[in-house]
XYZ file of N, CA, C and O in Angstrom:
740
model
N 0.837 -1.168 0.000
C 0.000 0.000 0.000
C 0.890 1.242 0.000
O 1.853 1.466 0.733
N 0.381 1.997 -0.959
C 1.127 3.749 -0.887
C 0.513 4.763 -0.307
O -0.672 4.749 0.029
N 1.590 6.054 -0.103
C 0.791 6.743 0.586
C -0.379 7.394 0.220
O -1.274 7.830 0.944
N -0.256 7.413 -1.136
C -1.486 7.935 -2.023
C -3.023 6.635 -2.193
O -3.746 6.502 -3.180
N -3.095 5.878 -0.885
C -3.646 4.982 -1.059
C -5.127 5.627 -0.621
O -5.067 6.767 -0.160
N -6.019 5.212 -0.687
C -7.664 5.805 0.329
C -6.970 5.528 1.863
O -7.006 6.420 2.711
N -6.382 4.310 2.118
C -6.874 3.485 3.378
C -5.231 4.431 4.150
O -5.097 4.333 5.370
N -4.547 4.949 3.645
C -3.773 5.037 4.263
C -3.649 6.598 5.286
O -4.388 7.580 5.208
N -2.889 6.464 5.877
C -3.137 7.657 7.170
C -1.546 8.431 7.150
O -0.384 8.072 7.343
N -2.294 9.751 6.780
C -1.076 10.607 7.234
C -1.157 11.023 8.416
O -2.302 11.150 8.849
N -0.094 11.347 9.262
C -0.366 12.441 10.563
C -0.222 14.022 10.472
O 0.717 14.570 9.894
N -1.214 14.662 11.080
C -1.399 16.010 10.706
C 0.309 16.781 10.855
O 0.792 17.796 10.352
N 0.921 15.615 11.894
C 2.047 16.355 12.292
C 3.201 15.787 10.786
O 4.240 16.358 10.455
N 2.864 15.099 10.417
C 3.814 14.549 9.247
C 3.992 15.529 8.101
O 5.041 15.668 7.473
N 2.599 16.350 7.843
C 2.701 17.714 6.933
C 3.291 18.483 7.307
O 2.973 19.513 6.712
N 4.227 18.706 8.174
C 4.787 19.846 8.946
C 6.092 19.801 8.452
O 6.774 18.781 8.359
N 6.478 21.129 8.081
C 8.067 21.511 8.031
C 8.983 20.696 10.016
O 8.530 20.142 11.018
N 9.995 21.026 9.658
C 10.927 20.258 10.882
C 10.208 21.232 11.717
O 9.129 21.092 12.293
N 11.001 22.248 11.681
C 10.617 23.503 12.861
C 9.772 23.744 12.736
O 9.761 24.751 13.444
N 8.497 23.645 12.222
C 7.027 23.535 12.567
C 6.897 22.455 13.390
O 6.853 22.695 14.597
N 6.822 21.292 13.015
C 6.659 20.560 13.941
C 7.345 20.407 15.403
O 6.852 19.732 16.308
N 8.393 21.038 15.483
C 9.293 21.432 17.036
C 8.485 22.251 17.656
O 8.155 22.173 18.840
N 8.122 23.113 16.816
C 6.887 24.393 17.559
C 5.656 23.667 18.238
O 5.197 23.652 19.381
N 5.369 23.153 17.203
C 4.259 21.993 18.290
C 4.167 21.110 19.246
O 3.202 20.858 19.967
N 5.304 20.611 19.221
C 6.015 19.747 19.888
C 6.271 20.370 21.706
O 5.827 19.921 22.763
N 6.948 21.267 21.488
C 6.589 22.527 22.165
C 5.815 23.370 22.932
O 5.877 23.850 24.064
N 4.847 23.426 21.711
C 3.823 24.452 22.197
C 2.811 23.773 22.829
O 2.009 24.484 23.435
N 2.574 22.189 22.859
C 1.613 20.939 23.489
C 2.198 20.916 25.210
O 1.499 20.620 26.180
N 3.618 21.305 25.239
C 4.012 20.914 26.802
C 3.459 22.064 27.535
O 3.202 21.829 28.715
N 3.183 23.421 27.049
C 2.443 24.536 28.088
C 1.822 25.448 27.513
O 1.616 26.476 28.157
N 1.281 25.336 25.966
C 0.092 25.808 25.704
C 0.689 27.578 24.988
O 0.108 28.510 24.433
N 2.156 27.292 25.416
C 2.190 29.187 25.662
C 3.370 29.025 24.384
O 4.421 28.394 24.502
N 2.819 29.917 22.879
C 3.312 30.189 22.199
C 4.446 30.998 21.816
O 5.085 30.915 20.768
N 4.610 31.722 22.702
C 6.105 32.701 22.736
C 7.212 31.650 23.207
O 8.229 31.467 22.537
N 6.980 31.036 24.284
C 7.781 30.371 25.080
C 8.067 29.044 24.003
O 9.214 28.732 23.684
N 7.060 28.444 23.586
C 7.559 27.379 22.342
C 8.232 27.842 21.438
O 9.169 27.112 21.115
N 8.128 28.887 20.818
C 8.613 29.960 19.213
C 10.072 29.511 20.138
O 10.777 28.570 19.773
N 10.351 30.262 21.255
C 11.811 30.344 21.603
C 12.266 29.040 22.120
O 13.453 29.099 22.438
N 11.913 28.276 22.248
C 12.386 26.890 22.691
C 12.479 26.168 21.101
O 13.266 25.318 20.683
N 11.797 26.590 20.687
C 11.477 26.105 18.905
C 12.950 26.765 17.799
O 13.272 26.533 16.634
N 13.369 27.403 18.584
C 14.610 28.395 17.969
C 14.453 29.387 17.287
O 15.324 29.797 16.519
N 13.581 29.815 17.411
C 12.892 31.908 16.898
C 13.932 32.412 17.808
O 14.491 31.964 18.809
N 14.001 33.486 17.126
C 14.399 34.590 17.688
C 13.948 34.846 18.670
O 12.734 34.846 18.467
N 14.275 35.262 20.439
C 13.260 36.218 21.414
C 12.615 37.429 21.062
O 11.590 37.813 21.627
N 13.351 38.232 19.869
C 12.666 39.300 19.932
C 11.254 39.245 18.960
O 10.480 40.197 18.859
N 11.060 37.761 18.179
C 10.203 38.123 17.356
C 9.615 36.854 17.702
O 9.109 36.236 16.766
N 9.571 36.272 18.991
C 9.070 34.931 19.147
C 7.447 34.889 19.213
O 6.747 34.033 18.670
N 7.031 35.891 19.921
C 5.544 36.408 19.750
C 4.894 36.940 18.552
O 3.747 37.349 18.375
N 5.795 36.847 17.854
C 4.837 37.350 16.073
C 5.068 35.984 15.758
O 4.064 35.291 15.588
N 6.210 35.445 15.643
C 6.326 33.706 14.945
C 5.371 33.136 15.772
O 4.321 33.351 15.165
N 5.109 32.558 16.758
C 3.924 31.567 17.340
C 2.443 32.458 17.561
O 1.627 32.253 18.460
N 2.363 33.339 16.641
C 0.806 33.930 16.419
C 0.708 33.801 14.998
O -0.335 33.586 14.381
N 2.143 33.979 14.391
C 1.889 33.085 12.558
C 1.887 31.754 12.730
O 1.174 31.022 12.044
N 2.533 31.398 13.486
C 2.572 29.552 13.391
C 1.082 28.941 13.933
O 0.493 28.137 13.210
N 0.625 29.263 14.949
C -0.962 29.052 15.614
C -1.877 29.342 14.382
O -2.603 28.396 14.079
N -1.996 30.553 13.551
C -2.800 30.438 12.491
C -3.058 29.596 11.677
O -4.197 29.497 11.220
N -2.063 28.799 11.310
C -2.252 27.659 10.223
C -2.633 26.981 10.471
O -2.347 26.369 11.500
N -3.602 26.651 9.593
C -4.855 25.393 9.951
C -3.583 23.982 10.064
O -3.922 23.077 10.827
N -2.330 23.826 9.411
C -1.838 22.614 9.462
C -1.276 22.567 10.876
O -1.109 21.481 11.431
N -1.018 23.569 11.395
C -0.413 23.152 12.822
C -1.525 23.508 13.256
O -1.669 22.564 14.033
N -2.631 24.234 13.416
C -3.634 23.735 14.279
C -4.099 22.361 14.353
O -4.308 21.837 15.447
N -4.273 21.745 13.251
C -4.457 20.046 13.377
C -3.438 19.019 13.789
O -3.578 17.817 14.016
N -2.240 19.894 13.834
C -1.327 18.779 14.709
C -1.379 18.906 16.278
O -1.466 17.988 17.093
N -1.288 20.553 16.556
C -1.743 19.871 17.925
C -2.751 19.650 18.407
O -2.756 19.138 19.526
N -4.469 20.075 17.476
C -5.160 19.035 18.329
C -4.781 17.305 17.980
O -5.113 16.413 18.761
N -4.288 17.131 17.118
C -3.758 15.741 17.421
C -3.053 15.282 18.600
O -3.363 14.348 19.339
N -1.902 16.196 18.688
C -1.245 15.693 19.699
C -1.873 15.791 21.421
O -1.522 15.280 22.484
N -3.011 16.773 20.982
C -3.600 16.758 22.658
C -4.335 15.743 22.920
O -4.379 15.109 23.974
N -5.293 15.474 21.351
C -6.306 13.861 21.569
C -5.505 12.899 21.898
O -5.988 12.205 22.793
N -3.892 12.379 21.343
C -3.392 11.458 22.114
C -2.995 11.904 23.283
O -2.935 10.790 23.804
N -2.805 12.328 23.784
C -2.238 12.693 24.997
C -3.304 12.364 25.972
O -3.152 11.641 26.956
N -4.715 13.134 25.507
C -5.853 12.880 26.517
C -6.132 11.536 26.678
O -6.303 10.935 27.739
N -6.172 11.023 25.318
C -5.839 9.328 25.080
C -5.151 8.157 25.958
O -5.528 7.044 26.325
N -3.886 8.967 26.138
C -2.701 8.115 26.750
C -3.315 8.491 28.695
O -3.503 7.639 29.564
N -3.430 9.532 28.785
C -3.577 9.840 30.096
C -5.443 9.666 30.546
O -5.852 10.088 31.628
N -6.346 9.018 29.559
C -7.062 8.688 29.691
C -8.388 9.898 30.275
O -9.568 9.662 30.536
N -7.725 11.033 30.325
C -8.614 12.327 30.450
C -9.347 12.904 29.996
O -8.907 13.709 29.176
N -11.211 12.884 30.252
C -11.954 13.650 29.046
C -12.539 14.581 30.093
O -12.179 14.917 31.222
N -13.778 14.936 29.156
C -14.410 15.578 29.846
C -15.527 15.030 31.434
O -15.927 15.639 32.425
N -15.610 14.217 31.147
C -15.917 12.811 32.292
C -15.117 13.308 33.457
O -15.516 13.837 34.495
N -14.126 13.075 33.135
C -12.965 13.204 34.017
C -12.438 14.652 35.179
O -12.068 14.816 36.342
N -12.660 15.294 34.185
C -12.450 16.631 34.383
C -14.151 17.173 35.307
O -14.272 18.058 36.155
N -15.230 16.262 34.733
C -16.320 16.894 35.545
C -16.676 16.553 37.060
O -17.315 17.178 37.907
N -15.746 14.807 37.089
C -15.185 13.720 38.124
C -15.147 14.729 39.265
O -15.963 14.869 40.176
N -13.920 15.465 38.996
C -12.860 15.985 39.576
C -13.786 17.456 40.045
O -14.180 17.533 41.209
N -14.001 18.260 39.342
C -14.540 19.023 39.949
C -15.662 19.403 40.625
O -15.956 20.502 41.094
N -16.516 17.913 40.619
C -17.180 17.862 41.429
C -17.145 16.970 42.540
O -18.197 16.719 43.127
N -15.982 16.419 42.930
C -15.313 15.937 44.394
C -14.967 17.322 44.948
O -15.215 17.388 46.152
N -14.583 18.187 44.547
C -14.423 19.298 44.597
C -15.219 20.486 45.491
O -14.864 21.318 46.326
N -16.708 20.042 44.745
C -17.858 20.546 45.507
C -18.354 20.028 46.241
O -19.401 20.372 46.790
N -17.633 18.927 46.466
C -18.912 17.988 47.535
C -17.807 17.824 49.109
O -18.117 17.465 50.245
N -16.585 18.224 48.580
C -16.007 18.234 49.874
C -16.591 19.069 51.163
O -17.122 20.165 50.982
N -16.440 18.367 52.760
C -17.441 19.160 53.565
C -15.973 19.118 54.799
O -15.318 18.166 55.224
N -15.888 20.605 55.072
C -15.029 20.323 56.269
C -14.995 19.781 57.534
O -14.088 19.841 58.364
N -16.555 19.008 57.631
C -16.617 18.387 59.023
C -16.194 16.704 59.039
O -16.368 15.834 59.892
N -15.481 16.681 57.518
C -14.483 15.589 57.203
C -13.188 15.124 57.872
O -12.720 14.000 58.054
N -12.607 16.800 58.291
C -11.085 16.866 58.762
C -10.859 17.108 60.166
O -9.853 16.933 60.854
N -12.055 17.566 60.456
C -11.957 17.973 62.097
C -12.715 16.800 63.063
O -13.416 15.947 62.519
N -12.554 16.814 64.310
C -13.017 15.380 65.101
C -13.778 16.276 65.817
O -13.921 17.489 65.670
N -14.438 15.187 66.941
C -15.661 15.958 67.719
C -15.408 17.441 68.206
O -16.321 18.251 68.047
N -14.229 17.842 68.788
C -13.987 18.711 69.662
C -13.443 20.119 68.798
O -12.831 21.039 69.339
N -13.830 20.061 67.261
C -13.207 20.902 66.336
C -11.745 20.718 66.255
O -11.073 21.748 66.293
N -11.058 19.440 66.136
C -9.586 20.118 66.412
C -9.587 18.846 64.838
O -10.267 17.858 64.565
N -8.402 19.601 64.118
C -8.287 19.292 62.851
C -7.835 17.641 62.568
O -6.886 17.400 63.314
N -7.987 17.130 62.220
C -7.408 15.358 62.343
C -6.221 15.659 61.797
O -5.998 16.666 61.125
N -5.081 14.407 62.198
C -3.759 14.539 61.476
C -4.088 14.256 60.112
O -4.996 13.456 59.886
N -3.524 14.760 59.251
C -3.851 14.482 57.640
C -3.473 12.891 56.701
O -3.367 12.732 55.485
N -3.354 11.999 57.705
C -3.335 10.576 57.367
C -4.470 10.697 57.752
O -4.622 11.779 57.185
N -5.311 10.551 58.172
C -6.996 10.442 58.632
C -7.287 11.415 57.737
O -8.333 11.878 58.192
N -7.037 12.000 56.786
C -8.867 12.708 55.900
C -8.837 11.968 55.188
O -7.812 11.288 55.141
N -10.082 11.651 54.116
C -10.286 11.278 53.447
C -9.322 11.769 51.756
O -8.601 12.719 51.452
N -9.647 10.969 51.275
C -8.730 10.897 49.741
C -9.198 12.488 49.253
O -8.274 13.210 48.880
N -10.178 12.894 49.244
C -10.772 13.971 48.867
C -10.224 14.637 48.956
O -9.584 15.056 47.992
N -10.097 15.308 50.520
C -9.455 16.613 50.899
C -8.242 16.459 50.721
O -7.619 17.478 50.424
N -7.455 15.126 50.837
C -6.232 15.216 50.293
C -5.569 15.314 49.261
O -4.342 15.363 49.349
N -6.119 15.361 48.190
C -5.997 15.714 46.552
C -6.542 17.145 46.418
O -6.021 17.904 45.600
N -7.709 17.600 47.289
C -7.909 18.543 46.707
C -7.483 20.001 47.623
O -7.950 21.083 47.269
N -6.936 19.938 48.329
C -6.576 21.071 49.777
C -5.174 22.205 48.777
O -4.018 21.927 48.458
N -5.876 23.270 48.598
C -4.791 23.810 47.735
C -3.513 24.126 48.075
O -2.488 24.273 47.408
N -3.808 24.217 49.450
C -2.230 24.798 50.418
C -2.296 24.247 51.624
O -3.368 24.060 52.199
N -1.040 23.908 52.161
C -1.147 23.574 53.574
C -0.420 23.704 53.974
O 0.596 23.506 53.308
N -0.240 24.220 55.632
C 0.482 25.377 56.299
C 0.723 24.519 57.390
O -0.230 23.870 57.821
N 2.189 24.366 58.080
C 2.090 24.210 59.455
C 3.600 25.035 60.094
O 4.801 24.788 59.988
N 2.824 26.076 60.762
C 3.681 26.846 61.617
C 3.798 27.028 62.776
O 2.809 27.134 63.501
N 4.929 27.100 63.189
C 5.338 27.420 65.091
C 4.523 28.826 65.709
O 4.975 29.927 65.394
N 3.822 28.772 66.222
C 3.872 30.386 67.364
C 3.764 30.092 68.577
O 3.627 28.956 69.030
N 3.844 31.516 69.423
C 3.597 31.604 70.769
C 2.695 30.487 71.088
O 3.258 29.716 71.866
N 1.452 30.095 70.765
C 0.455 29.319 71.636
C 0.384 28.154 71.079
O -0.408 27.285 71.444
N 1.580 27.973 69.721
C 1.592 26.353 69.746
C 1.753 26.327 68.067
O 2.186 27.207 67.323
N 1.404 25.412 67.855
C 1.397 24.699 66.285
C 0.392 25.372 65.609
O -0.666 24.754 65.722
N 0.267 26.589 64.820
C -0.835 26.845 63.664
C -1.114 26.007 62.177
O -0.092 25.850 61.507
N -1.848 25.690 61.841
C -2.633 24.942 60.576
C -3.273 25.741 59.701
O -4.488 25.928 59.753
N -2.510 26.261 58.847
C -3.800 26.655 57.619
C -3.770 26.212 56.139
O -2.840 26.365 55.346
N -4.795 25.717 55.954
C -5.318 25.100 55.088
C -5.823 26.495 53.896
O -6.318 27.575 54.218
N -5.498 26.009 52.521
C -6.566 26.714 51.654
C -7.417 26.150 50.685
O -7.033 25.464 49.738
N -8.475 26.427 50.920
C -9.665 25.918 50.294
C -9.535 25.905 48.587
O -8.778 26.742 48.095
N -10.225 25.013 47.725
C -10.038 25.381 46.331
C -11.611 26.459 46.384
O -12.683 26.183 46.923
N -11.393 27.162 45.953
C -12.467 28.275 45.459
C -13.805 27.582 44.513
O -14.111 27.634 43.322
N -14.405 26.913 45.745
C -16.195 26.526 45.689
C -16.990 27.187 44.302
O -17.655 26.526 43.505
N -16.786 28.380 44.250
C -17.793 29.659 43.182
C -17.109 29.547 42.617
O -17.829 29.715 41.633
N -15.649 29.292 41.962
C -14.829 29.207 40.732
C -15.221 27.393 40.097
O -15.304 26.933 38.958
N -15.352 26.890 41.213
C -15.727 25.371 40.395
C -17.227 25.271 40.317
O -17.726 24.256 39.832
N -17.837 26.068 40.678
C -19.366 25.642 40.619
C -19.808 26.198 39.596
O -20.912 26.011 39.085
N -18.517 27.296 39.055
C -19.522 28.317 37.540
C -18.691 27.102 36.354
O -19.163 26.758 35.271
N -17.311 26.613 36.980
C -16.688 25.665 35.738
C -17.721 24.368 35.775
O -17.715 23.807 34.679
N -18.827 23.580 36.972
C -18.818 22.655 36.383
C -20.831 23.520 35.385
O -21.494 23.213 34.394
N -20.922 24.462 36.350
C -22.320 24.993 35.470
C -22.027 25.456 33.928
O -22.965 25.570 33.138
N -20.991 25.656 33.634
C -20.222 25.409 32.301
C -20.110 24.492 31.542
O -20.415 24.592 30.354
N -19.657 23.433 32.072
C -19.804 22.034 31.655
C -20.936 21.639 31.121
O -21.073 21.450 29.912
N -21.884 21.475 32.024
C -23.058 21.101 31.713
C -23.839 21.947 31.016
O -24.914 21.532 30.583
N -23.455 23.193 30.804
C -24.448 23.965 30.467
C -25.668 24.395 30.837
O -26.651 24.457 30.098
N -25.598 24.802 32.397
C -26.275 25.743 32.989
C -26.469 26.694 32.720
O -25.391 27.199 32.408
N -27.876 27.940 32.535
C -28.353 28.415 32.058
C -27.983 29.903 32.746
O -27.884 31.031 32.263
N -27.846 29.441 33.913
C -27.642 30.927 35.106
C -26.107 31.373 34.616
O -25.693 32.351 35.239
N -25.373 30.947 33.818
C -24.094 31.822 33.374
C -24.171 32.160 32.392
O -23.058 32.319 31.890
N -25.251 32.467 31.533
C -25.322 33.061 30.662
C -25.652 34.769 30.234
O -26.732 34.432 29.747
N -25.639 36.012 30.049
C -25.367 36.779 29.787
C -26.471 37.604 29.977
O -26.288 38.820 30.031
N -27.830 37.035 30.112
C -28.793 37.615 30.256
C -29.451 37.092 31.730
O -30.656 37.142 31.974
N -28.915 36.828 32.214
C -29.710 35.859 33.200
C -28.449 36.738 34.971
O -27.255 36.685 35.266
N -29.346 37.209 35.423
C -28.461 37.970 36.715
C -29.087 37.028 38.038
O -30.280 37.032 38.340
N -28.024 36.223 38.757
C -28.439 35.930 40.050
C -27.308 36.198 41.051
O -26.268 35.586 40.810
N -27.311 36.929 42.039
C -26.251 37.367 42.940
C -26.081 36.280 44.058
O -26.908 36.263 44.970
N -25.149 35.455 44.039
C -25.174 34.449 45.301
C -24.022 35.006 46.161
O -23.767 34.445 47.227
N -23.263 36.154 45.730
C -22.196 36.959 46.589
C -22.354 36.901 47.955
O -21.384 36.760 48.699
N -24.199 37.056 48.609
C -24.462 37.680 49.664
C -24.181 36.068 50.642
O -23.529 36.109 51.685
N -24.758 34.774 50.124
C -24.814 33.387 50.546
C -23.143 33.267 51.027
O -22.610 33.345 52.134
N -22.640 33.057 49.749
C -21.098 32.844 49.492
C -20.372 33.370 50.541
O -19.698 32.712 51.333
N -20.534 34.681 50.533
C -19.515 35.295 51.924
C -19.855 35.605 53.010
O -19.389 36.542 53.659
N -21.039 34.569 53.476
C -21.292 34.367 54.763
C -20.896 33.201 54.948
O -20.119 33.423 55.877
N -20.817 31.784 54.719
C -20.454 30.489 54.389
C -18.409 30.663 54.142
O -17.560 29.802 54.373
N -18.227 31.972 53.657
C -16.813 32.026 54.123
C -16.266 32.697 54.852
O -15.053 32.811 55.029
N -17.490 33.433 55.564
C -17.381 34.137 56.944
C -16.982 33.010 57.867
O -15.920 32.836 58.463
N -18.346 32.116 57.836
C -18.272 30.908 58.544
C -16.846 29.993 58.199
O -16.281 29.751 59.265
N -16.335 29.597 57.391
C -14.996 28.769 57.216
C -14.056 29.532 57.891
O -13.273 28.976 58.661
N -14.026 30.676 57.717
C -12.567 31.176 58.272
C -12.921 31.406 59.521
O -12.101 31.009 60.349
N -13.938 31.953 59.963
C -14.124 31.653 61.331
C -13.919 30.392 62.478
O -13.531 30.479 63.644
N -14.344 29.150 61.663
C -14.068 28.345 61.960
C -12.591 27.289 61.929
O -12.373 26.199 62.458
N -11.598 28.334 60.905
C -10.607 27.564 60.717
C -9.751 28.195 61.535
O -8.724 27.597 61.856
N -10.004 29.531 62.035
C -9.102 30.418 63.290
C -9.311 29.739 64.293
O -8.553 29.955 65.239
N -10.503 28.577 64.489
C -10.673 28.190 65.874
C -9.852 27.185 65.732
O -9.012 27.105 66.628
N -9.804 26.334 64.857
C -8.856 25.591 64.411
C -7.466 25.759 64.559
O -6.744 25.150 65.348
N -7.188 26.495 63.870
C -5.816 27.358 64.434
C -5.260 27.531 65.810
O -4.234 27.073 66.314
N -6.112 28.239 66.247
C -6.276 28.860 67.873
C -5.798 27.433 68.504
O -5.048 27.341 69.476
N -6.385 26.288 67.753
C -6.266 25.064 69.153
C -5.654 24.465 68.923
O -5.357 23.855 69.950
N -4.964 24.008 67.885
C -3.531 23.379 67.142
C -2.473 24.061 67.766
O -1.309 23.824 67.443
């Protein structure tokens, strides 16, 4: 069989000049086109005009969505996945980490949850002992990404609902409650 066959398969990345295809190659590990142009061997001073000409072309646009479908492929990541995740996210409850008396459990005792998903974690010396602070992943940043997902109707452009007033009482309440936390660690 030749390549000029019906059955046969080119790769989008196979149409590519060398250094086109390095650019992609590249530009798949962080998305950020200046930084590929110059890892790609552009010039710095003109690396941001080369990877805004190179991104235009429909032929390297089809190589790297190629190379991202395998990738999502290999690492088995869709949108499934991604909706998985951010909604363990929302369902995390902090009366997971703390024991009867409010005092925070050692972090071999939380659950898998909070331990994948706890954005920061703090443990410092003071005057009254061991402080703990924890940072939360931002609840209203994943609840508009997964109402995105699905295509919820309330983020759309015409549609106004203020949950500001809910939200920062509920993180009145967390930080209130994580100073007590603090306080007793």
């Amino acid at each position: 069989m030749t390549d000029d066959t019906p059955n046969s398969v080119t790769s989008a990345l196979d149409q590519l000049e060398e250094k086109q295809q390095l650019f992609v190659h590249e530009y798949i590990k962080d998305l950020n086109g200046t930084k590929a142009a110059i890892r790609a061997h552009y010039a710095e001073d003109s690396a941001h005009v080369q990877a805004s000409r190179m991104l235009s072309y429909a032929k390297v646009q089809n190589a790297i969505a190629e190379l991202k479908a395998l990738r999502n492929k290999q690492l088995n990541v869709d949108a499934g996945y991604v909706l998985q995740r951010l909604l363990a996210v929302d369902q995390l409850d902090v009366l997971d980490i703390i024991d009867e008396n409010n005092n925070l459990l050692d972090v071999k005792d939380w659950p898998i949850e909070w331990r994948q998903n706890v954005s920061q974690f703090e443990v410092a010396e003071s005057s009254s002992g061991m402080v703990t602070k924890l940072k939360f992943p931002d609840k209203v940043k994943n609840l508009e990404l997964i109402g995105r997902h699905i295509d919820v109707a309330a983020w759309t452009s015409n549609q106004t609902i203020d949950l500001n007033a809910n939200v920062k009482a509920e993180v009145a309440t967390l930080s209130s409650l994580m100073d007590e936390l603090s306080d007793e660690t």
